Amino acid sequence: MSRNKRDDLIRNALKIFYRNGFNATGMDLVAKETGVSKTSIYKHFRTKDELILAVLRLRDEDFRNWLFRRMEELADSPAGQLLAMFDALEEWFEADGFQGCMFIKASAEFQDKDDAINRQSYAHKELLVDHFARLAEASGHESPRALARELLILKEGAIVIAAMSHNPAPAREAKAIAARILG
Amino acid sequence: MSRNKRDDLIRNALKIFYRNGFNATGMDLVAKETGVSKTSIYKHFRTKDELILAVLRLRDEDFRNWLFRRMEELADSPAGQLLAMFDALEEWFEADGFQGCMFIKASAEFQDKDDAINRQSYAHKELLVDHFARLAEASGHESPRALARELLILKEGAIVIAAMSHNPAPAREAKAIAARILG
DNA sequence: CCTCACATTGACCGATCTGTAAATATTCTT
DNA sequence: AAGAATATTTACAGATCGGTCAATGTGAGG
């Protein structure tokens, strides 16, 4: 299987897991929907967990690329970008197929502290904080790390409530808070 | 089975589902750990989903009772109680067996918009908002509902990050934000 | 003590779970 | 084109899934 086909497999598996959940999705369904037989899948991933980890790596890249680029498109200054994050989130919440944060859901289903899926899910959040902290520092804020962690809390809270309520409003509500702590 | 035994069953099932997850916990395990045979369980709950709904009803009562009482114990004024919520959360995050919010996890595993489990999970959050809004109104705040929704976002964000990172710090960080928007 | 209603049980059902083995296509090298 | 190496498939294994049934245990009323 070429690298390309393997990437297609991961990308298709991502859609299925995001739509259906991890434990609720059997490998038979993954095989059927991706058009790749189970044996071939297991040639490249020793276990279902390894496939999930590969899916989460792809999701991490995709999501950070999308979010950071969108923040740049929506604002010029670092502080403006941090605020614009919530506009980007609102677009996401309104998009077809929005089902909440894949990492929160992965962490919820694989909640063992030492589970690789759990650790990798939190690593994604740490990468977000790193980026927020860089922007906060560039904007001349004192204690950029603390600000970055506060923004992460706002972002995750907005995602969780938007996903549960099927309503994008939490993006604006979180933005209102962010505007106050950024000003 | 007496009402008492039925309640015991629900309470024990709660512990198992909270520790193990919903889809990952089979009814055979529930039967074994509660000491009640599967047939007896299914006499009282027609499906696993109905048992889960009963578990979530109990959790809703338990959690709101605990949180609201703890807020009252920690502060007198309505505004003080809203701020003290984050101290109560910190205690929860530090407690043995803390595994995040059961409703967020239920919503993550049963994400269908029309799923009863999903709707009941969000209903719990709405009850929290109602209480926050009453306190916000009693504290003389303008737009108490908006403030209540903002506090909910802070609370959920703190829970999610605390659960993923196995670190209670988000409680203090969320409290710092709350102090600013309450002042 | 006997009976009847009910609670509870171990065994079981078909479906589905993750993962694998043997057999078949396909591709690459020479 | 021949043969080695690699991909892929079908079929299946053993375990577990949610849920059920026939048989047993139990307690109250006569």
Short mmCIF file of C-alpha atoms (C1' of nucleotides) in Angstrom, two decimals:
data_model
loop_
_atom_site.label_atom_id
_atom_site.label_comp_id
_atom_site.label_asym_id
_atom_site.label_seq_id
_atom_site.Cartn_x
_atom_site.Cartn_y
_atom_site.Cartn_z
CA MET A 1 0.00 0.00 0.00
CA SER A 2 1.43 3.34 -0.99
CA ARG A 3 1.91 6.14 1.49
CA ASN A 4 -0.93 7.86 -0.32
CA LYS A 5 -3.36 5.00 0.21
CA ARG A 6 -2.34 4.71 3.81
CA ASP A 7 -3.06 8.41 4.31
CA ASP A 8 -6.42 7.98 2.62
CA LEU A 9 -7.20 5.16 5.01
CA ILE A 10 -6.34 7.32 8.02
CA ARG A 11 -8.34 10.23 6.66
CA ASN A 12 -11.40 8.08 5.99
CA ALA A 13 -11.09 6.39 9.38
CA LEU A 14 -11.02 9.86 10.94
CA LYS A 15 -14.39 10.71 9.45
CA ILE A 16 -15.92 7.47 10.69
CA PHE A 17 -14.51 7.74 14.21
CA TYR A 18 -15.49 11.40 14.46
CA ARG A 19 -19.03 10.67 13.35
CA ASN A 20 -19.54 7.40 15.23
CA GLY A 21 -17.25 7.47 18.24
CA PHE A 22 -14.27 5.21 18.91
CA ASN A 23 -15.58 2.28 20.91
CA ALA A 24 -18.85 2.34 19.00
CA THR A 25 -17.06 1.91 15.67
CA GLY A 26 -15.97 -1.62 14.81
CA MET A 27 -13.06 -2.42 12.56
CA ASP A 28 -15.46 -4.19 10.19
CA LEU A 29 -17.20 -0.89 9.59
CA VAL A 30 -13.87 0.87 9.10
CA ALA A 31 -12.93 -1.77 6.53
CA LYS A 32 -16.24 -1.47 4.72
CA GLU A 33 -16.35 2.32 4.62
CA THR A 34 -12.72 2.77 3.65
CA GLY A 35 -12.80 -0.03 1.09
CA VAL A 36 -9.70 -1.56 2.68
CA SER A 37 -9.97 -5.07 4.07
CA LYS A 38 -9.36 -5.65 7.75
CA THR A 39 -6.26 -7.73 7.11
CA SER A 40 -4.72 -4.92 5.10
CA ILE A 41 -5.52 -2.43 7.82
CA TYR A 42 -3.88 -4.66 10.41
CA LYS A 43 -0.79 -4.91 8.18
CA HIS A 44 -0.17 -1.24 8.86
CA PHE A 45 -1.59 -0.86 12.36
CA ARG A 46 -0.97 -3.59 14.87
CA THR A 47 -4.07 -2.72 16.88
CA LYS A 48 -7.16 -0.55 16.66
CA ASP A 49 -5.55 1.77 19.21
CA GLU A 50 -2.62 2.37 16.87
CA LEU A 51 -5.01 3.32 14.09
CA ILE A 52 -6.75 5.70 16.46
CA LEU A 53 -3.41 7.25 17.39
CA ALA A 54 -2.63 7.77 13.72
CA VAL A 55 -6.04 9.34 13.26
CA LEU A 56 -5.41 11.70 16.16
CA ARG A 57 -2.03 12.70 14.75
CA LEU A 58 -3.72 13.65 11.49
CA ARG A 59 -6.49 15.49 13.32
CA ASP A 60 -3.92 17.42 15.35
CA GLU A 61 -2.18 18.63 12.21
CA ASP A 62 -5.38 19.43 10.36
CA PHE A 63 -7.02 21.25 13.23
CA ARG A 64 -4.05 23.36 14.24
CA ASN A 65 -3.33 24.26 10.62
CA TRP A 66 -6.91 25.29 10.07
CA LEU A 67 -7.35 27.22 13.32
CA PHE A 68 -4.05 29.10 13.24
CA ARG A 69 -4.44 30.03 9.58
CA ARG A 70 -8.01 31.21 10.14
CA MET A 71 -6.89 33.32 13.10
CA GLU A 72 -4.26 34.95 10.88
CA GLU A 73 -6.78 35.61 8.14
CA LEU A 74 -9.22 37.24 10.54
CA ALA A 75 -6.82 39.57 12.36
CA ASP A 76 -3.38 41.14 12.02
CA SER A 77 -2.14 41.84 15.53
CA PRO A 78 -1.33 38.98 17.90
CA ALA A 79 -3.96 40.11 20.37
CA GLY A 80 -6.47 40.41 17.54
CA GLN A 81 -5.70 36.87 16.47
CA LEU A 82 -6.34 35.56 19.96
CA LEU A 83 -9.72 37.23 19.97
CA ALA A 84 -10.46 36.13 16.42
CA MET A 85 -9.99 32.53 17.51
CA PHE A 86 -13.55 32.63 18.82
CA ASP A 87 -14.87 33.81 15.46
CA ALA A 88 -13.10 30.88 13.85
CA LEU A 89 -14.64 28.57 16.43
CA GLU A 90 -18.07 29.95 15.67
CA GLU A 91 -17.59 29.10 12.00
CA TRP A 92 -16.63 25.59 13.03
CA PHE A 93 -19.64 25.20 15.32
CA GLU A 94 -21.91 26.24 12.46
CA ALA A 95 -20.33 23.92 9.92
CA ASP A 96 -22.11 20.77 8.81
CA GLY A 97 -21.01 17.72 10.72
CA PHE A 98 -19.66 19.59 13.75
CA GLN A 99 -19.55 17.03 16.53
CA GLY A 100 -17.37 18.60 19.20
CA CYS A 101 -13.65 18.16 19.84
CA MET A 102 -12.25 14.83 18.76
CA PHE A 103 -9.59 14.94 21.48
CA ILE A 104 -12.04 15.58 24.27
CA LYS A 105 -14.08 12.64 23.03
CA ALA A 106 -11.01 10.43 22.73
CA SER A 107 -9.94 11.39 26.22
CA ALA A 108 -13.43 10.63 27.50
CA GLU A 109 -13.44 7.14 26.00
CA PHE A 110 -9.84 6.28 26.91
CA GLN A 111 -9.60 7.98 30.25
CA ASP A 112 -6.84 5.89 31.79
CA LYS A 113 -4.13 8.29 32.89
CA ASP A 114 -1.42 6.27 31.19
CA ASP A 115 -3.34 5.45 28.02
CA ALA A 116 -1.41 6.64 24.96
CA ILE A 117 -4.62 7.97 23.42
CA ASN A 118 -5.32 10.08 26.48
CA ARG A 119 -1.78 11.42 26.62
CA GLN A 120 -1.74 12.25 22.93
CA SER A 121 -5.08 14.04 23.24
CA TYR A 122 -3.74 16.29 25.96
CA ALA A 123 -0.55 16.87 23.98
CA HIS A 124 -2.72 18.48 21.32
CA LYS A 125 -4.07 20.93 23.89
CA GLU A 126 -0.55 21.73 25.02
CA LEU A 127 0.41 22.59 21.47
CA LEU A 128 -2.53 24.98 21.32
CA VAL A 129 -1.40 26.62 24.56
CA ASP A 130 2.11 27.00 23.14
CA HIS A 131 0.76 28.91 20.17
CA PHE A 132 -1.52 31.08 22.29
CA ALA A 133 1.40 31.87 24.59
CA ARG A 134 3.58 32.95 21.65
CA LEU A 135 0.85 35.32 20.48
CA ALA A 136 0.29 36.60 24.01
CA GLU A 137 3.98 37.28 24.41
CA ALA A 138 4.17 39.02 21.03
CA SER A 139 1.28 41.21 22.09
CA GLY A 140 3.33 42.36 25.06
CA HIS A 141 1.14 40.73 27.66
CA GLU A 142 2.57 40.04 31.07
CA SER A 143 2.42 36.34 32.03
CA PRO A 144 1.60 35.12 28.52
CA ARG A 145 1.50 31.50 29.64
CA ALA A 146 -1.20 32.17 32.22
CA LEU A 147 -3.24 34.06 29.64
CA ALA A 148 -2.80 31.24 27.16
CA ARG A 149 -4.10 28.68 29.64
CA GLU A 150 -7.10 30.87 30.41
CA LEU A 151 -7.90 31.13 26.72
CA LEU A 152 -7.68 27.36 26.43
CA ILE A 153 -10.25 26.97 29.18
CA LEU A 154 -12.57 29.37 27.38
CA LYS A 155 -12.09 27.55 24.10
CA GLU A 156 -12.75 24.08 25.54
CA GLY A 157 -15.75 25.24 27.52
CA ALA A 158 -17.25 26.83 24.42
CA ILE A 159 -16.68 23.68 22.36
CA VAL A 160 -18.23 21.39 24.95
CA ILE A 161 -21.35 23.49 25.41
CA ALA A 162 -21.74 24.13 21.68
CA ALA A 163 -21.51 20.40 20.98
CA MET A 164 -23.99 19.45 23.72
CA SER A 165 -26.50 22.17 22.89
CA HIS A 166 -26.09 22.05 19.10
CA ASN A 167 -25.88 25.81 19.22
CA PRO A 168 -22.94 28.01 18.19
CA ALA A 169 -23.71 30.75 20.72
CA PRO A 170 -20.99 29.71 23.21
CA ALA A 171 -18.41 30.99 20.73
CA ARG A 172 -19.72 34.55 21.12
CA GLU A 173 -20.10 34.17 24.88
CA ALA A 174 -16.53 32.95 25.25
CA LYS A 175 -15.37 35.74 23.00
CA ALA A 176 -17.03 38.29 25.25
CA ILE A 177 -15.05 36.94 28.20
CA ALA A 178 -11.84 36.84 26.19
CA ALA A 179 -12.31 40.45 25.16
CA ARG A 180 -12.35 41.44 28.82
CA ILE A 181 -9.27 39.46 29.84
CA LEU A 182 -7.35 40.56 26.75
CA GLY A 183 -8.18 44.23 27.21
CA MET B 1 -36.69 -5.86 44.25
CA SER B 2 -37.29 -3.11 46.75
CA ARG B 3 -36.90 0.53 45.85
CA ASN B 4 -33.84 0.50 48.04
CA LYS B 5 -32.17 -2.34 46.16
CA ARG B 6 -33.03 -0.70 42.89
CA ASP B 7 -31.38 2.50 44.05
CA ASP B 8 -28.34 0.54 45.15
CA LEU B 9 -28.15 -0.98 41.70
CA ILE B 10 -28.27 2.43 40.05
CA ARG B 11 -25.68 3.81 42.44
CA ASN B 12 -23.29 0.91 41.85
CA ALA B 13 -23.84 1.09 38.10
CA LEU B 14 -22.96 4.77 38.29
CA LYS B 15 -19.57 3.99 39.77
CA ILE B 16 -18.83 1.40 37.09
CA PHE B 17 -19.91 3.60 34.18
CA TYR B 18 -18.05 6.59 35.57
CA ARG B 19 -14.87 4.58 35.98
CA ASN B 20 -15.09 2.52 32.79
CA GLY B 21 -17.13 4.51 30.30
CA PHE B 22 -20.52 3.63 28.87
CA ASN B 23 -19.86 1.73 25.67
CA ALA B 24 -16.81 0.08 27.19
CA THR B 25 -18.84 -1.37 30.07
CA GLY B 26 -20.83 -4.49 29.27
CA MET B 27 -23.96 -5.49 31.11
CA ASP B 28 -22.22 -8.67 32.24
CA LEU B 29 -19.74 -6.55 34.17
CA VAL B 30 -22.54 -4.44 35.63
CA ALA B 31 -24.24 -7.64 36.79
CA LYS B 32 -21.05 -9.02 38.29
CA GLU B 33 -20.00 -5.85 40.09
CA THR B 34 -23.46 -5.02 41.43
CA GLY B 35 -24.20 -8.61 42.43
CA VAL B 36 -27.50 -8.43 40.55
CA SER B 37 -28.04 -10.84 37.70
CA LYS B 38 -28.60 -9.51 34.22
CA THR B 39 -32.15 -10.84 34.10
CA SER B 40 -33.02 -8.95 37.26
CA ILE B 41 -31.51 -5.79 35.87
CA TYR B 42 -33.54 -6.12 32.71
CA LYS B 43 -36.67 -6.58 34.80
CA HIS B 44 -36.33 -2.96 35.86
CA PHE B 45 -34.68 -1.42 32.82
CA ARG B 46 -35.83 -2.44 29.38
CA THR B 47 -32.51 -1.55 27.79
CA LYS B 48 -28.99 -0.56 28.73
CA ASP B 49 -29.80 2.98 27.62
CA GLU B 50 -32.60 3.16 30.18
CA LEU B 51 -30.22 2.11 32.92
CA ILE B 52 -27.80 4.79 31.76
CA LEU B 53 -30.59 7.37 31.87
CA ALA B 54 -31.43 6.34 35.43
CA VAL B 55 -27.75 6.61 36.33
CA LEU B 56 -27.62 10.11 34.84
CA ARG B 57 -30.72 11.17 36.77
CA LEU B 58 -29.04 10.08 40.00
CA ARG B 59 -25.82 11.80 39.04
CA ASP B 60 -27.67 15.00 38.27
CA GLU B 61 -29.26 15.04 41.71
CA ASP B 62 -26.07 14.08 43.53
CA PHE B 63 -23.86 16.54 41.71
CA ARG B 64 -26.16 19.54 41.94
CA ASN B 65 -26.85 18.84 45.60
CA TRP B 66 -23.16 18.60 46.36
CA LEU B 67 -22.07 21.59 44.30
CA PHE B 68 -24.80 23.99 45.45
CA ARG B 69 -24.40 23.03 49.08
CA ARG B 70 -20.63 23.40 48.90
CA MET B 71 -21.01 26.84 47.31
CA GLU B 72 -23.28 27.88 50.16
CA GLU B 73 -20.85 26.57 52.74
CA LEU B 74 -17.95 28.44 51.20
CA ALA B 75 -19.58 31.85 50.80
CA ASP B 76 -22.54 33.88 52.00
CA SER B 77 -23.34 36.40 49.30
CA PRO B 78 -24.71 35.23 45.95
CA ALA B 79 -21.71 36.67 44.10
CA GLY B 80 -19.40 35.02 46.60
CA GLN B 81 -21.07 31.69 46.00
CA LEU B 82 -20.58 31.99 42.26
CA LEU B 83 -16.89 32.61 42.80
CA ALA B 84 -16.66 29.85 45.41
CA MET B 85 -17.92 27.39 42.83
CA PHE B 86 -14.40 27.18 41.50
CA ASP B 87 -13.02 26.35 44.94
CA ALA B 88 -15.56 23.54 45.15
CA LEU B 89 -14.49 22.36 41.71
CA GLU B 90 -10.87 22.33 42.81
CA GLU B 91 -11.77 20.06 45.71
CA TRP B 92 -13.51 17.76 43.25
CA PHE B 93 -10.55 17.74 40.87
CA GLU B 94 -8.28 16.75 43.73
CA ALA B 95 -10.53 14.01 45.03
CA ASP B 96 -9.67 10.37 44.46
CA GLY B 97 -11.37 8.91 41.46
CA PHE B 98 -12.02 12.21 39.69
CA GLN B 99 -12.60 11.33 36.06
CA GLY B 100 -14.15 14.42 34.55
CA CYS B 101 -17.80 15.27 34.00
CA MET B 102 -20.08 12.27 33.52
CA PHE B 103 -22.46 14.27 31.33
CA ILE B 104 -19.77 15.47 28.98
CA LYS B 105 -18.61 11.89 28.62
CA ALA B 106 -22.13 10.62 28.09
CA SER B 107 -22.73 13.29 25.49
CA ALA B 108 -19.46 12.37 23.78
CA GLU B 109 -20.40 8.70 23.53
CA PHE B 110 -24.05 9.28 22.55
CA GLN B 111 -23.67 12.30 20.35
CA ASP B 112 -26.76 11.89 18.21
CA LYS B 113 -28.69 15.12 18.49
CA ASP B 114 -31.94 13.31 19.28
CA ASP B 115 -30.47 10.67 21.59
CA ALA B 116 -32.22 10.77 24.97
CA ILE B 117 -28.88 10.42 26.76
CA ASN B 118 -27.50 13.43 24.95
CA ARG B 119 -30.58 15.54 25.66
CA GLN B 120 -30.61 14.57 29.32
CA SER B 121 -26.93 15.42 29.64
CA TYR B 122 -27.50 18.90 28.33
CA ALA B 123 -30.56 19.29 30.54
CA HIS B 124 -28.22 18.93 33.52
CA LYS B 125 -26.15 21.85 32.25
CA GLU B 126 -29.29 23.92 31.82
CA LEU B 127 -30.22 23.28 35.45
CA LEU B 128 -26.80 24.53 36.47
CA VAL B 129 -27.28 27.68 34.40
CA ASP B 130 -30.66 28.22 36.05
CA HIS B 131 -29.07 28.19 39.49
CA PHE B 132 -26.21 30.44 38.44
CA ALA B 133 -28.70 32.87 36.93
CA ARG B 134 -30.71 33.01 40.15
CA LEU B 135 -27.57 33.82 42.10
CA ALA B 136 -26.48 36.37 39.52
CA GLU B 137 -29.87 38.06 39.69
CA ALA B 138 -29.82 38.05 43.49
CA SER B 139 -26.41 39.69 43.39
CA GLY B 140 -27.94 42.53 41.39
CA HIS B 141 -26.07 41.79 38.22
CA GLU B 142 -27.44 43.10 34.96
CA SER B 143 -28.12 40.31 32.41
CA PRO B 144 -27.85 37.47 34.93
CA ARG B 145 -28.58 34.86 32.26
CA ALA B 146 -25.62 35.95 30.14
CA LEU B 147 -23.36 35.89 33.16
CA ALA B 148 -24.63 32.44 34.12
CA ARG B 149 -23.85 31.09 30.66
CA GLU B 150 -20.36 32.55 30.81
CA LEU B 151 -19.75 30.90 34.16
CA LEU B 152 -20.92 27.60 32.71
CA ILE B 153 -18.36 27.88 29.92
CA LEU B 154 -15.62 28.53 32.47
CA LYS B 155 -16.75 25.60 34.59
CA GLU B 156 -16.88 23.13 31.70
CA GLY B 157 -13.56 24.28 30.28
CA ALA B 158 -11.92 23.84 33.66
CA ILE B 159 -13.37 20.36 34.09
CA VAL B 160 -12.29 19.19 30.66
CA ILE B 161 -8.72 20.42 31.02
CA ALA B 162 -8.41 19.18 34.60
CA ALA B 163 -9.59 15.72 33.54
CA MET B 164 -7.29 15.54 30.53
CA SER B 165 -4.24 16.85 32.34
CA HIS B 166 -4.88 15.14 35.68
CA ASN B 167 -4.16 18.47 37.29
CA PRO B 168 -6.51 20.60 39.40
CA ALA B 169 -4.92 23.91 38.34
CA PRO B 170 -7.66 24.85 35.83
CA ALA B 171 -9.98 25.45 38.78
CA ARG B 172 -7.81 28.33 39.95
CA GLU B 173 -7.31 29.64 36.43
CA ALA B 174 -11.03 29.63 35.76
CA LYS B 175 -11.61 31.30 39.10
CA ALA B 176 -9.22 34.09 38.16
CA ILE B 177 -11.30 34.77 35.06
CA ALA B 178 -14.55 34.55 36.99
CA ALA B 179 -13.27 37.08 39.52
CA ARG B 180 -12.77 39.57 36.70
CA ILE B 181 -16.17 39.10 35.09
CA LEU B 182 -17.95 39.13 38.45
CA GLY B 183 -16.18 42.26 39.65
"C1'" DC C 1 -48.54 -26.98 55.36
"C1'" DC C 2 -49.79 -25.71 50.69
"C1'" DT C 3 -50.19 -22.82 47.01
"C1'" DC C 4 -49.68 -19.00 44.21
"C1'" DA C 5 -47.29 -14.88 42.74
"C1'" DC C 6 -43.09 -13.03 42.09
"C1'" DA C 7 -37.95 -12.40 42.22
"C1'" DT C 8 -33.82 -14.37 40.72
"C1'" DT C 9 -30.78 -17.42 38.40
"C1'" DG C 10 -27.49 -19.89 35.06
"C1'" DA C 11 -27.53 -21.01 30.52
"C1'" DC C 12 -28.15 -19.51 26.22
"C1'" DC C 13 -29.19 -16.63 21.51
"C1'" DG C 14 -27.61 -14.28 17.42
"C1'" DA C 15 -24.82 -10.47 16.45
"C1'" DT C 16 -20.67 -8.13 16.73
"C1'" DC C 17 -16.10 -7.38 18.78
"C1'" DT C 18 -10.70 -7.40 17.79
"C1'" DG C 19 -7.52 -9.87 15.55
"C1'" DT C 20 -5.57 -13.92 12.48
"C1'" DA C 21 -4.54 -17.83 8.95
"C1'" DA C 22 -4.65 -19.76 4.59
"C1'" DA C 23 -5.40 -18.79 -0.04
"C1'" DT C 24 -5.42 -15.68 -3.96
"C1'" DA C 25 -3.95 -11.30 -6.77
"C1'" DT C 26 -0.67 -8.26 -7.88
"C1'" DT C 27 3.74 -6.18 -8.45
"C1'" DC C 28 8.78 -6.18 -8.93
"C1'" DT C 29 13.16 -8.18 -10.29
"C1'" DT C 30 15.67 -10.57 -13.33
"C1'" DA D 1 8.14 -14.22 -19.30
"C1'" DA D 2 9.32 -16.72 -14.71
"C1'" DG D 3 9.55 -16.58 -10.12
"C1'" DA D 4 10.08 -14.12 -5.63
"C1'" DA D 5 8.07 -10.84 -2.79
"C1'" DT D 6 4.33 -8.22 -1.37
"C1'" DA D 7 -0.85 -6.92 -1.00
"C1'" DT D 8 -5.22 -8.23 -0.48
"C1'" DT D 9 -9.13 -11.19 0.23
"C1'" DT D 10 -12.35 -14.53 2.23
"C1'" DA D 11 -13.26 -17.10 6.02
"C1'" DC D 12 -12.85 -17.81 10.54
"C1'" DA D 13 -11.43 -17.96 15.85
"C1'" DG D 14 -12.40 -16.85 20.52
"C1'" DA D 15 -14.36 -13.47 23.26
"C1'" DT D 16 -17.90 -10.35 24.40
"C1'" DC D 17 -21.94 -7.60 23.11
"C1'" DG D 18 -27.14 -6.57 24.46
"C1'" DG D 19 -30.93 -9.17 25.61
"C1'" DT D 20 -34.03 -13.46 26.70
"C1'" DC D 21 -35.96 -17.95 28.55
"C1'" DA D 22 -36.94 -21.99 31.08
"C1'" DA D 23 -36.13 -23.39 35.56
"C1'" DT D 24 -35.43 -22.49 40.47
"C1'" DG D 25 -35.83 -20.07 44.89
"C1'" DT D 26 -38.62 -17.27 48.07
"C1'" DG D 27 -42.16 -15.18 50.81
"C1'" DA D 28 -47.22 -14.15 51.91
"C1'" DG D 29 -52.09 -15.66 52.46
"C1'" DG D 30 -55.21 -19.28 53.34
#
